């Protein structure tokens, strides 16, 4: 099969599939960060925007993806999967969806790799952008924060859907035929959000004071089981020195942004659509980039770094500089914004204070420098009942804790909005709780009301007698009114 | 060549019309826009970058992705608000339809003017309902959000069939295929038209608006 595909095409196709896989992971994880994504359009191609789409590359995510791929490409029988799961502050977790990038054996021999496949992969990425906002996990991920966080895990090999519960649904994002197989992208998502309904807990008295029910250790710590996955909003605190990515080499990969509309003499193929093909061996000039990477210019500011050596002869710039000096859109600010926005798992107290100083209404709930074991919820589980269904938890966090026995719902800890966490026992939360559970009105209690009813009935004849005696007064009153 | 035609139908409250239409039209245009072409010598061209933007709806529990282009957004919003106004002026039981048509221009010899040949038409039928109380409105918010999600999946399914697309043009032909008037992105040539019918099903007013540069058509 491969003998019909020219070596250049095969190389291009492998590169497309590799970068498509990496961009797919970026889109999925960024869609579960819990914030709105915004990238700028640019009329001038920079050479670093694969598939002509402004998709930022979060370095940790690229690193995880490459680690999972381990130098292989998604192929027949080797699927790349991104698993999105939810983890509550109590430590319960649930798989929400699994995105699968698969390849099947159906080949499209006549398709043009450099042009048609590339453009169709671009359309497929756009479809992925749209569909990631549509599945149920999107809404959950937008509400993540205090009660739960969203984690991702990338794995390679066989697709595992058993963790999605019964009745999971599948949505197909799209397919692209290539000469070596058909790339398919799909998502299987959980529909049954009932969460550990057989979990037992004890009702307890309303809690006074501060509750620590947060993970405070970074997810890379050994406490977490290895298959939990990375949080979608986690940023490594030591990203600046790049030490985590020592394995990343200094070579750069640039993407093709140059197409031909007519068959020039150097062309390799002539296509039905008018011979759109790569023109090799043009001298590197400015922003022109070509897929034949041997001739690729030393494009400054490419935001993508490759992990393996493709035999590139060019020298790359320092990887740290690359990350900082990218030219397209506003990557420096956005990258810094990524690093500044600290998620739930950072153990740097000063960065947590940064959260509090940001204009977030729930900023006061961010944990404060609580690294000590006595506050670690894994060691001393808090008394409050955990959240049963995360969606319910987020909806009911305004304190329906004492609202009566509902066995299927477990309320999370009540933290009222805009209240400061002080150490006084009587805080706003306690006030709310008591206010919402007032003692019943005396007149509404059953035996008192029945008693008064009996009294009323007994006194009725007396009252009637009095009224009849004063009947003249009443008549005069009525006449006065008329 | 046959024109591909797709119909989507939504039932919304009056205040949701605008956002529902924007969500669907922008989703379609996201897939039907590329970066700006820059033609160079020797017949090659390079393509700019298309950025994307998440938009939360205010009246619907839904978020959609659109192309990062304020110009394009302005044009779509203008068309949608005209449609919305026409719909609200027609009466409370109004049913309307807004169509997004992608076409190619075919140059004809003098004295004939250019032909516009559609290759894909998306029609969105809108039924407007009135709701009695806040609880129903809340349910409607969620339900319409789910429905829009299903429509986005439908749109994606159609587009990923990878059926006919105009072939990539040379520099002289690019204006016959793409709308090159925007400075940051390049959608395929499109026009938006709408039609309002009253509850009896007869056409009260058929208003055709052209929102593209070229207004000549035979």
XYZ file of C-alpha atoms in Angstrom:
700
model
C 0.000 0.000 0.000
C 2.686 2.445 0.936
C 4.538 1.849 -2.277
C 1.912 3.806 -4.115
C 2.448 6.780 -1.881
C 5.556 8.791 -2.615
C 8.064 9.066 0.213
C 7.485 12.775 0.441
C 3.751 12.292 0.709
C 4.186 9.586 3.292
C 6.405 11.826 5.335
C 3.970 14.702 5.032
C 1.060 12.516 5.964
C 2.799 11.224 9.057
C 3.606 14.732 10.083
C 0.019 15.868 9.524
C -1.325 13.041 11.591
C 1.134 13.653 14.373
C 0.341 17.346 14.622
C -3.320 16.692 14.189
C -3.187 14.388 17.194
C -1.355 16.996 19.250
C -3.731 19.763 18.262
C -6.713 17.540 18.991
C -5.477 17.049 22.530
C -4.933 20.779 22.931
C -8.443 21.612 21.759
C -10.043 19.056 24.044
C -8.094 19.988 27.157
C -8.477 23.715 26.561
C -12.211 23.226 26.169
C -12.301 21.709 29.641
C -10.253 24.373 31.369
C -13.390 26.064 32.573
C -12.790 29.331 30.806
C -13.665 30.789 27.454
C -11.044 30.381 24.783
C -10.101 33.242 22.510
C -7.463 33.347 19.805
C -6.902 35.987 17.176
C -7.112 35.661 13.455
C -4.089 36.758 11.542
C -4.044 37.489 7.881
C -0.333 36.825 7.572
C 0.710 33.250 8.019
C 3.371 32.753 10.619
C 4.303 29.211 9.909
C 3.557 27.980 13.375
C -0.209 27.711 13.165
C -0.898 24.207 12.098
C -3.952 23.669 9.931
C -4.316 27.454 9.640
C -6.084 27.596 12.973
C -5.184 29.696 15.960
C -4.900 26.950 18.557
C -2.523 27.687 21.371
C -0.167 25.037 22.632
C -0.093 24.545 26.365
C 3.338 23.061 26.966
C 2.293 20.635 29.698
C -0.450 19.249 27.515
C 1.912 18.767 24.605
C 4.318 17.071 26.927
C 1.652 14.694 28.213
C 0.472 13.931 24.707
C 3.953 13.154 23.492
C 4.564 11.023 26.517
C 1.481 8.999 25.726
C 2.298 8.677 22.047
C 5.915 7.754 22.815
C 7.035 8.381 19.291
C 4.230 6.426 17.672
C 1.425 7.681 15.534
C -2.264 6.889 15.819
C -2.819 4.027 13.447
C -4.942 1.007 12.796
C -5.483 -0.627 16.150
C -3.551 2.129 17.891
C -5.957 4.829 18.982
C -5.164 7.944 20.882
C -7.683 8.653 23.603
C -8.227 11.629 25.842
C -10.234 10.768 28.900
C -11.989 13.568 30.769
C -13.021 12.879 34.322
C -14.361 14.767 37.262
C -12.959 14.659 40.741
C -14.756 16.111 43.700
C -13.108 17.751 46.619
C -13.903 14.667 48.641
C -11.822 12.512 46.387
C -14.610 10.828 44.431
C -14.075 10.660 40.742
C -16.083 9.830 37.699
C -15.218 9.500 34.042
C -17.233 11.911 31.956
C -16.126 11.366 28.398
C -13.521 9.756 26.204
C -12.406 11.330 22.943
C -10.953 8.844 20.493
C -8.736 9.494 17.524
C -8.714 6.268 15.550
C -7.650 5.014 12.200
C -9.402 2.338 10.207
C -8.308 0.426 7.167
C -10.451 2.175 4.592
C -7.996 3.987 2.360
C -8.575 6.733 -0.116
C -5.788 6.329 -2.583
C -6.685 9.182 -4.860
C -6.751 11.892 -2.310
C -4.082 14.551 -2.362
C -2.133 14.520 0.847
C -0.625 17.932 0.858
C -3.743 19.780 0.041
C -6.992 17.928 0.489
C -6.041 15.911 3.535
C -4.539 18.964 5.192
C -7.621 21.087 4.593
C -9.981 18.371 5.700
C -8.019 17.887 8.890
C -8.389 21.618 9.423
C -12.157 21.359 9.001
C -12.175 18.421 11.398
C -10.391 20.495 14.018
C -12.991 23.230 13.597
C -15.690 20.624 14.100
C -13.905 19.471 17.223
C -13.904 23.037 18.515
C -17.651 23.200 17.989
C -18.489 19.777 19.410
C -16.386 20.178 22.561
C -18.767 22.954 23.609
C -21.803 20.790 23.087
C -21.203 17.670 25.155
C -22.474 17.699 28.757
C -18.978 17.852 30.235
C -18.515 21.363 28.869
C -21.067 22.877 31.227
C -19.618 20.918 34.106
C -16.144 22.104 33.300
C -17.244 25.748 33.200
C -18.504 25.390 36.744
C -15.496 23.623 38.133
C -13.523 25.103 40.929
C -14.300 24.665 44.559
C -16.456 21.580 44.586
C -14.821 19.622 41.837
C -12.188 19.798 39.187
C -11.888 18.313 35.739
C -8.958 16.065 34.945
C -7.646 14.712 31.679
C -5.657 11.613 30.855
C -4.133 10.689 27.547
C -3.503 7.104 26.610
C -2.592 5.243 23.516
C -3.732 1.848 22.387
C -7.120 0.277 22.913
C -10.124 2.409 23.626
C -11.571 1.874 27.099
C -15.168 2.943 27.518
C -16.184 0.875 30.510
C -15.772 3.735 32.942
C -18.520 5.745 31.311
C -21.336 3.832 32.905
C -24.401 2.437 31.271
C -26.125 4.092 28.393
C -23.251 6.279 27.288
C -23.764 8.148 24.036
C -21.385 8.544 21.150
C -21.051 11.499 18.850
C -18.890 11.365 15.786
C -16.976 14.535 15.104
C -15.822 13.564 11.654
C -13.682 11.473 9.362
C -10.891 12.206 6.924
C -9.810 9.654 4.374
C -6.112 9.333 3.664
C -4.098 6.983 1.498
C -3.085 4.943 4.520
C -6.414 4.782 6.287
C -9.349 6.846 7.467
C -8.873 9.069 10.481
C -11.965 9.183 12.672
C -12.579 11.391 15.659
C -15.404 10.668 18.043
C -16.517 11.198 21.595
C -18.246 8.801 23.958
C -19.847 10.597 26.873
C -21.546 9.523 30.026
C -25.264 10.191 30.374
C -25.768 8.716 33.791
C -24.539 11.321 36.228
C -25.783 9.599 39.378
C -22.707 9.635 41.442
C -21.890 6.913 43.904
C -25.385 6.709 45.213
C -24.578 3.919 47.615
C -22.083 5.952 49.550
C -22.914 6.224 53.222
C -22.279 9.265 55.266
C -23.297 10.649 58.630
C -25.264 13.790 59.097
C -23.474 16.141 61.343
C -24.080 19.400 63.118
C -23.594 22.568 61.136
C -19.968 23.283 60.793
C -18.454 26.338 62.286
C -15.348 27.929 60.958
C -13.197 27.158 58.024
C -13.402 23.823 56.322
C -10.530 22.505 54.327
C -11.879 20.177 51.707
C -9.527 20.853 48.906
C -6.656 19.060 47.449
C -3.626 21.069 48.229
C -0.935 18.835 46.879
C 0.139 19.204 43.295
C -1.126 16.431 41.092
C 2.364 15.197 40.384
C 2.739 14.055 43.932
C 2.838 10.396 44.698
C -0.343 10.547 46.755
C -2.486 10.587 43.682
C -2.998 7.317 41.908
C -1.160 7.125 38.673
C -4.218 6.860 36.485
C -6.005 9.920 37.752
C -4.888 12.255 35.056
C -3.868 15.840 35.051
C -6.226 18.618 36.059
C -7.299 20.692 33.170
C -6.560 23.924 34.953
C -3.263 22.994 36.517
C -0.149 24.895 35.686
C 3.199 23.663 36.865
C 4.627 26.154 39.330
C 8.095 25.645 38.002
C 7.285 26.142 34.403
C 9.501 29.131 34.063
C 12.761 27.295 34.269
C 11.582 24.711 31.818
C 13.204 22.038 33.857
C 10.267 19.777 33.479
C 10.732 19.559 29.803
C 14.364 18.675 29.644
C 13.533 16.045 27.121
C 12.336 18.553 24.570
C 14.914 19.061 21.932
C 15.746 22.283 20.281
C 14.452 21.443 16.858
C 11.486 23.217 15.454
C 8.687 21.947 13.312
C 7.000 24.313 11.014
C 3.806 23.688 9.243
C 2.921 24.093 5.672
C 1.170 27.276 4.786
C 2.111 27.450 1.181
C 0.056 25.971 -1.581
C 0.210 26.124 -5.303
C -2.669 26.845 -7.586
C -1.084 25.758 -10.829
C 1.353 22.994 -11.705
C 4.811 24.567 -11.865
C 7.713 22.679 -13.306
C 8.981 21.448 -9.965
C 5.693 19.943 -9.008
C 5.459 16.386 -7.815
C 1.794 15.732 -8.504
C -0.858 17.306 -10.571
C -4.177 17.276 -8.943
C -7.720 17.393 -10.122
C -8.316 20.574 -8.268
C -5.756 22.388 -10.239
C -2.505 20.947 -9.125
C -2.219 22.201 -5.640
C 1.025 20.929 -4.373
C 3.987 21.915 -2.364
C 6.726 23.644 -4.182
C 9.950 22.430 -2.740
C 13.245 24.165 -2.399
C 12.276 27.745 -2.347
C 14.722 29.942 -0.604
C 13.494 30.782 2.839
C 12.190 34.274 3.016
C 10.527 35.818 5.939
C 7.261 34.204 6.706
C 7.268 31.729 3.861
C 7.425 28.247 5.163
C 7.335 24.906 3.486
C 6.624 21.459 4.491
C 9.943 20.086 3.379
C 11.481 20.834 6.652
C 15.015 20.566 5.468
C 14.553 23.875 3.813
C 12.573 25.433 6.519
C 13.844 28.762 7.627
C 14.786 29.436 11.155
C 11.376 30.843 11.787
C 11.536 32.809 14.953
C 8.881 32.506 17.468
C 7.407 29.198 16.600
C 5.300 28.241 19.505
C 5.616 24.568 18.894
C 8.503 22.413 19.907
C 8.885 18.847 18.831
C 10.030 16.125 21.066
C 11.815 13.950 18.596
C 14.598 14.509 16.200
C 13.392 14.460 12.633
C 16.805 14.876 11.265
C 16.491 18.591 11.028
C 19.666 20.328 10.355
C 18.595 23.713 11.482
C 19.321 24.910 14.936
C 16.491 25.987 17.075
C 16.462 28.739 19.529
C 16.373 28.142 23.209
C 13.112 26.584 24.101
C 12.420 29.055 26.776
C 12.915 31.901 24.368
C 10.645 30.245 21.922
C 7.908 30.098 24.408
C 8.268 33.685 25.255
C 8.963 35.242 21.923
C 6.169 33.823 19.845
C 4.799 36.182 17.308
C 1.267 35.103 16.518
C -1.596 36.772 18.330
C -0.932 37.510 21.965
C 0.719 34.353 23.096
C 3.020 35.861 25.673
C 0.217 37.406 27.592
C -1.953 34.385 27.133
C 0.823 32.039 28.156
C 1.496 34.180 31.164
C -2.175 34.229 31.827
C -2.104 30.463 31.812
C 0.702 30.424 34.275
C -0.839 33.081 36.449
C -4.220 31.494 36.700
C -3.637 28.946 39.346
C -5.862 25.952 39.623
C -6.901 23.952 42.571
C -3.753 21.950 42.951
C -0.993 24.453 43.312
C 0.721 24.418 46.626
C 2.230 27.874 46.466
C 0.622 30.030 49.081
C 1.606 33.274 47.440
C -0.027 32.314 44.182
C -3.135 31.447 46.080
C -3.208 34.902 47.505
C -3.084 36.090 43.956
C -6.353 34.315 43.411
C -7.873 36.074 46.360
C -6.790 39.384 45.026
C -8.307 38.670 41.660
C -11.790 39.820 41.206
C -13.411 36.458 41.790
C -16.443 36.206 44.034
C -15.345 32.908 45.485
C -11.722 33.904 45.783
C -11.981 33.737 49.544
C -12.496 30.019 49.336
C -9.154 29.261 47.790
C -7.063 27.275 50.211
C -4.316 29.110 51.997
C -0.909 27.558 52.294
C -2.305 24.460 53.850
C 0.450 22.013 53.388
C 0.475 20.649 56.854
C -0.900 17.268 57.472
C -3.424 18.215 60.076
C -5.336 20.131 57.492
C -4.962 17.564 54.796
C -8.394 16.237 53.982
C -6.977 12.913 52.913
C -5.752 12.334 56.439
C -8.563 13.963 58.347
C -11.685 13.813 56.279
C -13.955 16.750 56.948
C -17.245 16.191 58.634
C -19.447 17.555 55.973
C -21.098 15.103 53.643
C -19.583 14.885 50.206
C -21.384 15.930 47.093
C -23.345 13.136 45.518
C -23.956 14.510 42.113
C -21.540 17.222 41.134
C -24.157 19.098 39.189
C -26.475 18.965 42.162
C -23.673 20.005 44.395
C -22.916 23.073 42.443
C -26.560 24.000 42.272
C -27.220 23.357 45.934
C -24.142 24.809 47.450
C -26.100 27.744 48.739
C -26.866 25.818 51.865
C -29.779 23.521 51.768
C -27.926 21.396 54.218
C -30.638 21.302 56.788
C -33.393 21.073 54.309
C -34.694 17.735 55.351
C -33.823 14.148 54.653
C -33.062 13.573 51.019
C -31.238 10.332 50.833
C -30.131 10.601 47.227
C -28.505 13.967 47.491
C -25.468 14.753 49.458
C -24.910 18.372 50.130
C -21.557 19.926 49.958
C -20.245 22.178 52.537
C -22.009 25.447 52.644
C -19.819 28.435 51.948
C -21.838 31.590 51.546
C -20.842 34.023 48.891
C -18.889 37.121 49.696
C -18.248 36.158 53.274
C -14.836 36.319 54.694
C -13.454 33.256 56.303
C -12.765 34.374 59.807
C -12.097 32.211 62.755
C -15.128 33.282 64.744
C -17.588 30.512 65.427
C -20.563 32.631 64.486
C -19.974 33.410 60.872
C -22.220 34.202 57.976
C -22.615 30.567 57.083
C -23.967 29.677 60.465
C -26.316 32.602 60.319
C -27.643 31.435 56.973
C -28.145 27.955 58.232
C -30.037 29.011 61.261
C -32.008 31.509 59.308
C -33.075 28.833 56.893
C -34.165 26.519 59.642
C -36.232 28.706 61.843
C -38.379 27.181 64.536
C -41.896 26.609 63.445
C -44.453 29.254 64.190
C -46.443 28.517 67.279
C -49.725 29.144 65.581
C -48.874 26.642 62.884
C -48.086 23.747 65.121
C -50.761 21.172 64.935
C -51.967 20.595 68.452
C -51.999 24.276 69.304
C -54.020 25.069 66.244
C -56.480 22.334 66.978
C -56.767 23.552 70.510
C -57.492 27.060 69.430
C -60.013 25.748 66.956
C -61.856 23.985 69.743
C -61.743 27.119 71.839
C -63.093 29.132 68.992
C -65.978 26.826 68.515
C -66.822 26.897 72.166
C -66.755 30.623 72.386
C -68.875 31.035 69.297
C -72.300 31.095 70.955
C -71.117 33.710 73.454
C -69.807 35.888 70.699
C -73.005 35.585 68.746
C -74.997 36.633 71.771
C -72.837 39.706 72.230
C -73.179 40.674 68.618
C -76.912 40.323 68.643
C -77.116 42.582 71.660
C -75.143 45.234 69.862
C -76.989 44.869 66.639
C -78.191 48.456 66.672
C -74.666 49.749 66.854
C -73.671 47.701 63.868
C -76.606 48.946 61.846
C -75.758 52.540 62.648
C -72.187 51.905 61.580
C -73.267 50.451 58.292
C -75.593 53.426 57.673
C -72.733 55.745 58.317
C -70.703 54.099 55.654
C -73.368 54.369 52.993
C -23.816 20.513 -10.260
C -26.577 20.197 -7.716
C -26.847 22.546 -4.835
C -26.695 20.863 -1.464
C -29.557 21.922 0.762
C -29.889 21.397 4.486
C -32.762 22.412 6.726
C -32.548 22.949 10.456
C -35.570 23.650 12.583
C -35.692 25.265 16.013
C -38.448 26.349 18.361
C -37.513 29.254 20.562
C -38.860 32.078 22.614
C -38.838 35.525 21.061
C -35.876 36.741 23.078
C -33.824 33.671 22.099
C -34.185 34.115 18.346
C -31.124 36.272 17.914
C -28.723 34.080 19.856
C -30.014 30.850 18.348
C -29.534 32.193 14.823
C -26.096 33.574 15.624
C -25.048 30.260 17.120
C -26.031 28.249 14.067
C -24.889 30.708 11.420
C -21.541 31.215 13.079
C -21.027 27.478 13.467
C -21.587 27.029 9.750
C -19.371 29.950 8.836
C -16.603 28.686 11.100
C -16.373 25.644 8.869
C -16.758 27.628 5.673
C -14.095 30.246 6.316
C -10.389 30.059 5.773
C -7.522 32.387 6.487
C -6.706 35.139 4.031
C -4.971 33.952 0.914
C -1.721 35.615 -0.013
C -0.748 34.870 -3.546
C 2.903 34.873 -4.385
C 4.782 34.476 -7.568
C 4.929 31.145 -9.347
C 1.331 30.422 -8.570
C 1.702 29.617 -4.911
C -0.340 31.006 -2.111
C -0.215 30.926 1.614
C -3.120 30.963 4.014
C -3.519 33.094 7.105
C -4.665 31.914 10.489
C -8.243 31.733 11.655
C -8.709 32.435 15.338
C -11.732 31.303 17.302
C -13.774 32.743 20.111
C -16.208 31.207 22.608
C -19.506 33.045 22.948
C -21.859 32.415 25.864
C -25.514 33.005 25.173
C -27.439 35.102 27.663
C -30.893 33.652 27.097
C -29.924 30.097 26.259
C -27.782 27.611 28.187
C -25.371 27.316 25.328
C -21.893 28.311 24.227
C -20.828 28.359 20.609
C -17.570 28.948 18.796
C -17.237 31.608 16.141
C -14.468 32.907 13.963
C -12.450 35.700 15.530
C -13.478 38.412 13.148
C -15.391 41.439 14.302
C -16.251 42.409 10.738
C -17.844 39.081 10.000
C -19.672 39.100 13.313
C -21.077 42.553 12.574
C -22.421 41.460 9.223
C -24.076 38.370 10.627
C -25.554 40.272 13.540
C -26.991 42.829 11.179
C -28.732 40.176 9.138
C -30.013 38.388 12.213
C -31.400 41.517 13.814
C -33.243 42.401 10.611
C -34.694 38.916 10.584
C -35.657 39.203 14.233
C -37.363 42.527 13.666
C -39.290 41.222 10.711
C -40.326 38.221 12.753
C -41.556 40.285 15.652
C -43.417 42.685 13.402
C -45.289 39.876 11.757
C -47.265 38.870 14.808
C -46.868 36.663 17.802
C -47.373 33.340 16.039
C -44.771 34.085 13.455
C -42.828 31.374 11.729
C -39.783 32.460 9.848
C -36.903 31.042 7.926
C -33.427 32.418 7.504
C -31.187 31.011 4.780
C -27.430 31.057 4.451
C -26.427 30.365 0.888
C -22.900 29.743 -0.355
C -22.423 30.452 -4.025
C -19.864 30.819 -6.757
C -19.763 33.546 -9.299
C -19.486 32.612 -12.886
C -18.305 35.235 -15.242
C -20.461 35.668 -18.255
C -19.629 37.436 -21.389
C -20.942 40.860 -22.073
C -23.809 41.904 -22.077
C -24.769 39.290 -19.524
C -23.820 39.917 -15.931
C -22.282 37.362 -13.667
C -24.207 34.360 -12.539
C -24.421 33.351 -8.937
C -24.502 29.605 -8.635
C -25.300 28.297 -5.191
C -23.524 25.167 -4.057
C -24.775 24.898 -0.486
C -27.844 26.329 1.204
C -28.594 26.115 4.897
C -32.154 26.983 5.887
C -33.031 27.531 9.504
C -36.737 27.411 10.283
C -37.750 29.239 13.402
C -40.960 28.792 15.370
C -41.477 31.441 17.989
C -43.436 30.533 21.091
C -44.661 32.592 23.998
C -44.205 31.289 27.486
C -46.409 32.058 30.424
C -44.151 32.061 33.438
C -40.585 32.107 34.619
C -40.429 28.414 35.327
C -41.313 27.583 31.749
C -38.738 30.052 30.567
C -36.080 28.379 32.657
C -36.950 25.000 31.204
C -36.929 26.554 27.752
C -33.419 27.910 28.328
C -32.091 24.443 28.958
C -34.138 22.703 26.302
C -33.198 25.146 23.578
C -29.578 24.779 24.639
C -29.810 21.034 24.143
C -31.572 21.438 20.823
C -28.929 23.818 19.557
C -26.329 21.272 20.571
C -28.090 18.688 18.435
C -28.204 21.126 15.530
C -24.478 21.790 15.823
C -23.901 18.039 15.667
C -26.089 17.915 12.534
C -24.131 20.729 10.928
C -20.831 19.047 11.706
C -22.103 15.761 10.327
C -23.076 17.330 6.999
C -19.864 19.256 6.639
C -17.717 16.267 7.442
C -19.195 14.311 4.577
C -16.702 16.346 2.560
C -18.960 16.700 -0.413
C -18.549 19.270 -3.118
C -16.453 22.317 -2.394
C -15.420 24.834 -5.032
C -11.883 24.169 -6.121
C -9.193 26.446 -4.904
C -9.047 29.403 -7.250
C -6.149 31.161 -8.874
C -5.511 34.733 -7.946
C -7.677 36.094 -10.715
C -10.558 33.843 -9.760
C -10.466 34.194 -6.009
C -13.254 36.768 -5.857
C -15.548 34.352 -7.624
C -15.248 31.847 -4.824
C -14.371 33.721 -1.663
C -15.428 36.920 -0.002
C -12.136 38.763 0.110
C -13.502 41.992 1.536
C -12.759 41.125 5.157
C -9.313 41.872 6.429
C -8.739 38.932 8.729
C -10.640 35.942 7.402
C -11.972 34.747 4.116
C -15.334 33.009 4.050
C -16.740 31.443 0.930
C -19.040 33.835 -0.898
C -22.325 33.810 0.963
C -25.619 35.601 1.186
C -28.256 35.622 3.894
C -31.927 35.922 3.070
C -35.053 35.451 5.128
C -38.722 34.845 4.791
C -41.563 35.360 7.226
C -44.870 33.545 7.184
C -47.795 34.122 9.480
C -49.616 31.424 11.375
C -51.888 30.708 8.455
C -48.939 29.562 6.444
C -49.286 32.148 3.737
C -46.440 34.427 2.952
C -47.122 37.816 4.412
C -43.963 39.462 3.287
C -41.106 37.993 1.435
C -38.133 40.167 1.976
C -34.945 39.479 0.151
C -31.844 41.136 1.398
C -28.466 40.826 -0.027
C -25.629 41.306 2.331
C -22.705 40.777 0.080
C -20.621 43.092 -1.967
C -21.907 41.946 -5.302
C -25.577 42.740 -5.799
C -25.851 41.894 -9.436
C -27.710 38.756 -10.359
C -29.777 37.710 -13.303
